[in-house]
Coordinates of C-alpha atoms and ligand atoms in Angstrom, one line a residue:
M839 CA -8.7 -27.0 35.4
S840 CA -6.1 -25.7 32.9
L841 CA -7.0 -24.8 29.4
T842 CA -5.0 -25.6 26.2
G843 CA -5.8 -24.1 22.8
F844 CA -4.7 -24.4 19.2
K845 CA -5.6 -22.1 16.4
N846 CA -5.1 -21.3 12.9
I847 CA -5.3 -25.2 12.4
S848 CA -5.6 -25.7 8.5
Q849 CA -8.5 -28.2 8.8
I850 CA -10.3 -29.9 11.5
L851 CA -12.0 -33.2 10.8
T852 CA -14.6 -33.2 13.6
L853 CA -16.8 -36.1 12.4
E854 CA -19.7 -34.2 14.0
G855 CA -22.0 -35.6 11.6
A856 CA -20.6 -39.0 11.8
L857 CA -21.2 -38.9 15.6
R858 CA -24.7 -37.9 15.2
K859 CA -25.5 -40.7 12.7
D860 CA -24.0 -43.3 15.1
G861 CA -21.2 -44.1 12.2
R862 CA -23.9 -45.1 9.6
H863 CA -24.9 -44.3 6.3
L864 CA -22.2 -41.6 6.0
K865 CA -22.0 -38.9 3.3
P866 CA -19.1 -36.2 2.6
V867 CA -20.9 -33.7 4.7
D868 CA -20.5 -36.1 7.9
L869 CA -16.7 -35.3 8.0
G870 CA -17.7 -32.0 9.6
L871 CA -14.7 -30.2 8.2
I872 CA -13.7 -26.7 9.9
D873 CA -11.3 -24.6 7.7
D874 CA -8.8 -22.3 10.0
G875 CA -10.0 -23.8 13.1
A876 CA -9.3 -23.5 16.7
I877 CA -9.9 -25.8 19.8
V878 CA -9.7 -25.4 23.4
F879 CA -9.5 -28.3 25.9
D880 CA -8.4 -29.5 29.2
Q881 CA -6.9 -32.9 30.2
D882 CA -10.2 -34.7 30.3
K883 CA -12.6 -33.1 27.7
I884 CA -12.7 -30.7 24.7
H885 CA -14.4 -27.6 25.7
W886 CA -14.7 -25.7 22.4
V887 CA -14.0 -26.2 18.7
G888 CA -14.9 -24.1 15.9
R889 CA -13.5 -21.4 13.5
N890 CA -10.8 -19.2 14.5
Q891 CA -12.8 -16.0 14.0
D892 CA -15.5 -17.4 16.4
I893 CA -13.5 -18.2 19.5
P894 CA -15.6 -16.9 22.3
D895 CA -14.3 -14.2 24.5
Q896 CA -14.2 -16.3 27.4
Y897 CA -11.1 -18.1 25.9
R898 CA -9.2 -14.9 24.7
D899 CA -6.7 -15.2 27.7
I900 CA -5.5 -18.7 26.8
S901 CA -2.2 -18.8 25.0
F902 CA -3.2 -20.5 21.8
V903 CA -0.4 -22.5 20.2
D904 CA -0.3 -21.8 16.2
R905 CA -0.8 -24.7 14.1
K906 CA -0.9 -23.4 10.5
G907 CA -0.1 -25.9 8.0
F908 CA -1.6 -28.8 10.3
C909 CA -4.8 -30.9 10.2
L910 CA -6.4 -31.9 13.2
T911 CA -8.4 -35.3 13.2
P912 CA -9.8 -37.7 15.8
G913 CA -7.0 -39.8 17.2
L914 CA -6.5 -43.1 15.0
V915 CA -7.5 -46.4 16.4
D916 CA -6.4 -49.7 15.6
A917 CA -9.3 -52.0 16.9
H918 CA -7.7 -55.4 16.2
T919 CA -4.2 -56.7 16.8
H920 CA -2.2 -59.8 18.1
L921 CA 1.0 -57.7 18.6
V922 CA 2.4 -59.7 21.6
F923 CA 4.4 -62.3 19.9
A924 CA 8.0 -63.8 19.5
G925 CA 9.5 -64.9 16.4
D926 CA 8.3 -64.3 12.7
R927 CA 6.7 -66.2 10.0
A928 CA 8.6 -65.1 6.9
H929 CA 9.2 -68.7 5.8
E930 CA 5.5 -69.4 5.7
Y931 CA 4.8 -66.1 3.6
A932 CA 7.5 -67.3 1.2
E933 CA 5.7 -70.8 1.0
R934 CA 2.4 -69.1 0.4
L935 CA 3.8 -67.3 -2.7
N936 CA 4.7 -70.8 -3.8
G937 CA 1.2 -71.9 -3.7
V938 CA 0.8 -73.6 -0.1
T939 CA -2.4 -72.4 1.7
Y940 CA -2.5 -70.9 5.2
Q941 CA -4.8 -73.8 6.2
E942 CA -2.3 -76.2 4.9
I943 CA 0.5 -74.8 6.7
A944 CA -1.7 -74.7 9.9
A945 CA -2.6 -78.3 9.4
R946 CA 0.9 -79.5 9.6
G947 CA 1.3 -77.7 12.8
G948 CA 2.9 -74.5 11.4
G949 CA 0.8 -71.5 11.5
I950 CA -0.4 -69.9 14.8
L951 CA 1.1 -73.0 16.6
Y952 CA 4.6 -72.1 15.2
T953 CA 4.3 -68.6 16.9
V954 CA 3.1 -70.1 19.9
K955 CA 6.2 -72.3 20.1
C956 CA 8.4 -69.1 19.8
T957 CA 6.3 -67.3 22.4
N958 CA 6.6 -69.9 24.9
E959 CA 10.3 -69.8 24.5
A960 CA 10.6 -66.1 25.0
S961 CA 10.7 -64.3 28.5
R962 CA 8.0 -62.0 29.9
A963 CA 10.6 -59.2 29.8
D964 CA 11.4 -60.0 26.2
L965 CA 8.0 -60.0 25.1
F966 CA 7.2 -56.8 27.0
K967 CA 10.2 -55.1 25.3
E968 CA 9.4 -56.0 21.9
A969 CA 5.6 -55.0 22.2
I970 CA 6.7 -51.6 23.3
N971 CA 8.6 -51.2 20.2
R972 CA 6.0 -52.3 18.0
I973 CA 3.4 -50.0 19.9
E974 CA 5.8 -47.0 19.6
R975 CA 6.1 -47.7 15.9
I976 CA 2.2 -47.9 15.6
Y977 CA 2.0 -44.6 17.9
S978 CA 4.3 -43.0 15.2
Y979 CA 1.3 -43.4 12.7
G980 CA -0.8 -41.3 14.8
V981 CA -2.7 -44.1 16.5
K982 CA -3.9 -43.1 20.0
A983 CA -5.9 -46.2 21.0
I984 CA -5.2 -49.9 20.3
E985 CA -6.7 -53.2 21.1
I986 CA -4.2 -56.1 21.9
K987 CA -5.1 -59.7 22.1
S988 CA -3.2 -62.5 24.0
G989 CA -3.4 -65.9 22.2
Y990 CA 0.2 -67.0 21.5
G991 CA 0.7 -68.7 24.8
L992 CA -2.2 -71.4 24.7
N993 CA -1.4 -72.8 28.0
F994 CA -2.5 -71.5 31.4
E995 CA 0.5 -70.0 32.5
K996 CA 1.9 -68.3 29.3
E997 CA -1.9 -67.0 28.6
K998 CA -2.0 -65.6 32.1
E999 CA 1.4 -64.1 31.4
L1000 CA 0.3 -62.4 28.0
S1001 CA -2.7 -61.0 29.6
L1002 CA -0.4 -59.5 32.3
I1003 CA 1.6 -58.2 29.6
I1004 CA -0.9 -56.4 28.0
Q1005 CA -1.8 -54.9 31.4
D1006 CA 1.8 -53.7 31.9
L1007 CA 1.6 -52.1 28.5
K1008 CA -1.5 -50.3 29.4
K1009 CA 0.3 -49.0 32.5
H1010 CA 3.2 -48.0 30.3
F1011 CA 1.5 -46.3 27.8
A1012 CA -1.1 -44.4 30.2
G1013 CA -1.7 -40.9 29.0
K1014 CA -0.2 -41.6 25.4
M1015 CA -1.9 -44.4 24.1
R1016 CA -5.2 -46.1 25.1
I1017 CA -5.0 -49.8 25.4
H1018 CA -8.0 -52.4 25.1
N1019 CA -7.0 -55.7 26.7
T1020 CA -8.5 -58.8 24.7
Y1021 CA -8.5 -62.2 26.3
M1022 CA -8.0 -64.6 23.3
A1023 CA -6.8 -67.9 24.9
A1024 CA -9.2 -69.4 22.3
H1025 CA -7.0 -68.7 19.5
D1026 CA -6.1 -72.2 18.5
I1027 CA -6.2 -75.6 20.3
P1028 CA -2.6 -77.0 21.2
N1029 CA -1.7 -80.6 20.1
T1030 CA -1.8 -81.6 23.6
F1031 CA -5.5 -81.4 23.8
K1032 CA -7.9 -84.0 22.4
S1033 CA -10.6 -81.5 21.6
S1034 CA -11.2 -77.8 21.6
K1035 CA -13.9 -78.7 24.4
D1036 CA -11.1 -80.1 26.6
Y1037 CA -8.8 -77.0 25.9
L1038 CA -11.7 -74.7 26.7
D1039 CA -12.5 -76.8 30.0
L1040 CA -9.0 -76.9 31.4
V1041 CA -7.5 -73.7 30.2
V1042 CA -9.7 -71.1 28.4
L1043 CA -12.6 -71.0 31.0
P1044 CA -10.7 -71.6 34.2
L1045 CA -8.2 -68.9 33.2
L1046 CA -10.9 -66.4 32.4
E1047 CA -12.5 -67.1 35.9
E1048 CA -9.0 -66.5 37.6
L1049 CA -8.2 -63.2 35.5
A1050 CA -11.7 -61.7 36.0
P1051 CA -11.5 -60.4 39.6
L1052 CA -8.1 -58.7 38.6
K1053 CA -10.4 -56.3 36.4
I1054 CA -7.7 -56.4 33.6
I1055 CA -9.7 -57.9 30.7
D1056 CA -11.7 -55.6 28.6
S1057 CA -13.2 -58.1 26.2
V1058 CA -12.7 -61.9 25.2
D1059 CA -12.4 -63.0 21.6
I1060 CA -12.4 -66.6 19.9
F1061 CA -11.3 -67.9 16.6
F1062 CA -14.8 -69.3 15.5
E1063 CA -13.7 -71.2 12.4
Q1064 CA -13.8 -74.8 11.0
K1065 CA -10.9 -76.8 12.7
Y1066 CA -10.5 -74.2 15.5
F1067 CA -13.4 -73.5 17.7
D1068 CA -16.9 -74.3 16.9
H1069 CA -20.4 -72.8 17.7
L1070 CA -20.9 -74.6 21.1
D1071 CA -17.3 -73.3 22.2
T1072 CA -18.2 -70.1 21.3
E1073 CA -21.3 -70.1 23.2
R1074 CA -19.9 -71.4 26.4
L1075 CA -17.0 -68.8 26.3
F1076 CA -19.5 -66.0 25.9
L1077 CA -21.8 -67.3 28.6
C1078 CA -18.8 -67.5 31.0
A1079 CA -17.9 -63.7 29.9
K1080 CA -21.4 -62.7 30.3
K1081 CA -21.6 -64.2 33.9
L1082 CA -18.2 -62.3 34.5
N1083 CA -19.5 -59.2 33.0
I1084 CA -16.9 -58.9 30.2
P1085 CA -17.9 -58.0 26.7
T1086 CA -17.3 -60.1 23.8
R1087 CA -16.2 -60.0 20.3
L1088 CA -15.2 -62.7 17.9
H1089 CA -13.1 -63.8 14.7
A1090 CA -16.0 -64.2 12.3
D1091 CA -16.3 -65.8 9.0
E1092 CA -12.6 -65.4 8.1
F1093 CA -12.3 -68.4 5.9
N1094 CA -16.0 -69.9 5.8
D1095 CA -19.5 -68.4 6.0
N1096 CA -20.1 -69.8 9.4
K1097 CA -22.7 -67.4 10.6
G1098 CA -20.3 -65.8 12.8
A1099 CA -21.5 -62.4 12.2
V1100 CA -25.0 -63.7 13.3
L1101 CA -23.7 -65.4 16.3
G1102 CA -22.0 -62.3 17.5
V1103 CA -25.1 -60.1 16.9
K1104 CA -27.2 -62.6 18.8
H1105 CA -24.8 -62.3 21.8
G1106 CA -24.4 -58.7 21.7
S1107 CA -20.8 -58.5 20.9
L1108 CA -19.0 -55.4 20.8
S1109 CA -17.4 -56.3 17.4
V1110 CA -17.4 -59.1 14.7
D1111 CA -14.2 -59.2 12.9
H1112 CA -12.9 -60.3 9.7
L1113 CA -16.1 -61.1 7.8
L1114 CA -14.5 -61.9 4.2
A1115 CA -17.0 -64.9 4.0
T1116 CA -20.0 -63.3 5.5
T1117 CA -23.0 -63.2 3.3
E1118 CA -26.6 -61.3 3.4
D1119 CA -28.1 -62.6 6.6
G1120 CA -24.8 -61.5 8.5
F1121 CA -25.0 -58.0 7.1
Q1122 CA -28.9 -57.6 7.9
A1123 CA -28.1 -58.8 11.6
L1124 CA -25.2 -56.4 11.8
A1125 CA -27.2 -53.2 10.2
N1126 CA -30.0 -53.9 12.9
S1127 CA -27.6 -54.1 15.9
K1128 CA -25.1 -52.0 17.8
T1129 CA -22.3 -54.8 16.9
I1130 CA -19.5 -53.1 14.9
A1131 CA -18.2 -55.0 11.9
T1132 CA -14.3 -54.7 12.0
I1133 CA -12.9 -55.7 8.6
L1134 CA -9.3 -56.4 8.4
P1135 CA -8.2 -55.8 4.7
G1136 CA -4.5 -56.4 5.3
T1137 CA -5.3 -60.0 6.0
G1138 CA -7.0 -60.2 2.7
L1139 CA -4.0 -58.7 0.9
F1140 CA -1.4 -60.7 2.9
L1141 CA -3.4 -64.1 2.5
G1142 CA -4.3 -63.2 -1.2
K1143 CA -8.1 -63.5 -0.3
K1144 CA -11.3 -61.7 -1.6
Q1145 CA -12.0 -58.8 0.7
A1146 CA -15.1 -58.3 2.9
K1147 CA -18.1 -56.9 1.1
A1148 CA -17.6 -53.5 2.5
K1149 CA -19.9 -51.6 0.1
I1150 CA -22.9 -53.9 0.6
M1151 CA -22.2 -53.5 4.3
L1152 CA -22.3 -49.6 4.4
E1153 CA -25.1 -49.6 2.0
A1154 CA -27.3 -51.9 4.4
G1155 CA -26.4 -49.4 7.7
V1156 CA -23.6 -51.6 9.1
K1157 CA -21.3 -49.6 11.3
L1158 CA -18.1 -50.5 9.9
A1159 CA -14.5 -50.1 11.3
I1160 CA -11.2 -50.8 9.7
A1161 CA -8.2 -52.6 11.7
S1162 CA -4.7 -53.9 10.9
D1163 CA -5.2 -57.3 12.7
Y1164 CA -1.4 -57.0 12.9
N1165 CA 0.3 -60.3 13.6
P1166 CA 3.2 -62.6 12.4
G1167 CA 1.1 -65.1 10.2
S1168 CA -2.0 -63.6 8.6
C1169 CA -1.1 -59.8 8.3
H1170 CA 2.4 -58.6 9.1
F1171 CA 1.3 -55.0 8.3
D1172 CA 0.5 -52.6 11.2
N1173 CA -0.3 -49.1 9.7
V1174 CA -4.1 -48.9 9.7
L1175 CA -4.2 -45.4 8.0
K1176 CA -2.2 -46.5 5.1
L1177 CA -4.2 -49.7 4.8
A1178 CA -7.6 -48.0 4.9
S1179 CA -6.1 -45.4 2.2
M1180 CA -5.1 -48.1 -0.1
V1181 CA -8.0 -50.1 0.0
A1182 CA -10.8 -47.6 0.0
P1183 CA -11.2 -47.2 -3.7
N1184 CA -11.4 -50.9 -4.3
L1185 CA -13.7 -51.5 -1.5
Q1186 CA -15.8 -48.4 -2.5
I1187 CA -15.5 -46.9 0.9
N1188 CA -16.3 -43.1 0.9
Q1189 CA -14.1 -40.5 2.8
A1190 CA -16.3 -40.1 5.6
A1191 CA -16.8 -43.8 6.0
L1192 CA -12.9 -44.2 5.8
W1193 CA -12.2 -41.9 8.5
S1194 CA -15.0 -42.9 10.7
A1195 CA -13.8 -46.7 10.1
I1196 CA -10.3 -45.8 11.7
T1197 CA -11.4 -43.3 14.5
L1198 CA -15.1 -43.0 15.5
N1199 CA -16.2 -46.7 15.1
A1200 CA -13.1 -48.3 15.8
A1201 CA -13.1 -46.6 19.2
H1202 CA -16.7 -47.7 19.7
A1203 CA -15.7 -51.1 18.8
L1204 CA -13.4 -51.0 21.8
G1205 CA -15.9 -49.5 24.0
F1206 CA -14.3 -46.2 24.0
N1207 CA -17.5 -44.3 23.4
D1208 CA -15.9 -40.9 25.0
Q1209 CA -13.5 -40.4 22.0
G1210 CA -13.5 -40.6 18.2
A1211 CA -15.2 -37.4 17.1
I1212 CA -13.6 -33.7 17.8
V1213 CA -16.9 -32.5 19.6
Q1214 CA -17.4 -30.5 23.0
G1215 CA -17.5 -32.9 25.8
L1216 CA -15.6 -35.8 24.3
K1217 CA -12.0 -36.7 25.5
P1218 CA -9.2 -34.7 23.8
I1219 CA -7.7 -37.7 21.9
F1220 CA -6.9 -36.3 18.5
T1221 CA -4.0 -36.6 15.9
F1222 CA -1.9 -33.7 14.3
F1223 CA -0.9 -34.2 10.7
K1224 CA 1.5 -32.0 8.9
S1225 CA -0.8 -31.3 5.9
D1226 CA -2.7 -28.3 4.9
S1227 CA -5.9 -30.5 4.0
I1228 CA -7.5 -33.9 5.3
D1229 CA -7.5 -34.9 1.5
K1230 CA -3.7 -35.2 1.4
I1231 CA -3.6 -37.3 4.5
T1232 CA -5.2 -40.2 2.6
Y1233 CA -3.8 -39.5 -0.7
N1234 CA 0.0 -39.7 0.6
W1235 CA 0.2 -43.3 0.6
S1236 CA 4.1 -43.3 1.0
E1237 CA 4.6 -40.4 3.4
N1238 CA 4.1 -40.3 7.3
L1239 CA 2.6 -37.0 7.9
F1240 CA 1.9 -37.6 11.6
E1241 CA 3.5 -34.8 13.9
F1242 CA 2.4 -35.6 17.4
Ligands
NIG658 O1 -6.8 -63.0 12.9 N1 -7.4 -65.8 12.8 C1 -6.8 -66.0 13.8 N2 -5.8 -65.2 14.0 C2 -5.1 -64.4 13.3 C3 -4.2 -64.9 12.6 C4 -3.0 -65.5 13.6 C5 -1.8 -65.8 12.9 O2 -1.7 -66.4 11.7 O3 -0.7 -66.0 13.7 C6 -6.0 -63.4 12.4 O4 -6.0 -63.7 11.3
FE659 FE1 -7.1 -61.5 14.3

């Protein structure tokens, strides 16, 4: 066991209080800030964190690296992306600026199905290469764990390939970036199927049964929304996942209040995501559950929609995460730190809730319960920023302060 240490860190954001409070009802004190801090860790866990002047004698022989002028935070986490895809949808963005809606574009065969066409035309090698570039870029913002969904194949072979690509990405980034592989063949219904039920029966469920024994799928997801997958489809997928011992999550209430949050809580989902149209019953269900509410404000911005009611959720005691939803159609933006910093004033998310939403709570949304705070015993997954205060990191909307 070889120990490493950093000292003279200008500020450490431990989130110790946030961890203790399970990421809910957070106040500024829950940031757990340490000025002039030091940390000792090995490959697997944090051994000690505290003030420089309090470094225990047993660690005096370690050669500490000086990190004056830097802040240390828990590693950033992006808990919702669709980053394996080919092509772009710039033409749709332009159309939407001119007044056509996302749903209108989807209804005439554009939208997700357009990306499905491009993705099916791309080779496995090209999709892998492009995904690596995207992940490297996301890493350069300080993100140390990421969720990636399949869902732009929509046929047995291509969906299988996408899940395998995500597994390859996991191997490629091992030790640098933690990857959570989400199976989302239930992203849209190809025109070649009569109904969502048929598509589920012929592709989504049998492929999940085939992939499960490979132990590469970390969770399943479904687009539970009018004109996509309904309540029954969602329950069937979740029952299948439960039988296979795979956690669930869902795209809930993105366009309509379909009671998706309530449904996710009922099934013990790891997270329910989007929640733009969720109302009080959904907030109450979430507050009384372990399910994490992952809001995706980039999508609200990109589609020009009213944002999720973050303040009400926080006051109710909901465990809130913020993720990018990075994808070619509804949010072509991938920087979760900038996103959270930019929307926090309007959504009225306080500083502790903001940081937890992109570290601790986001990690928990992926089942990574061994990271997310800088506390003894947790994994040493953290991010350095070239900044002498935590405040400057979220204040600097333009500059990227990540160092390594
Ligand atoms: O999370 N809602 C479903 N999926 C994505 C959009 C995907 C796309 O438009 O390509 C989302 O918004
Ligand atoms: Fe999404």
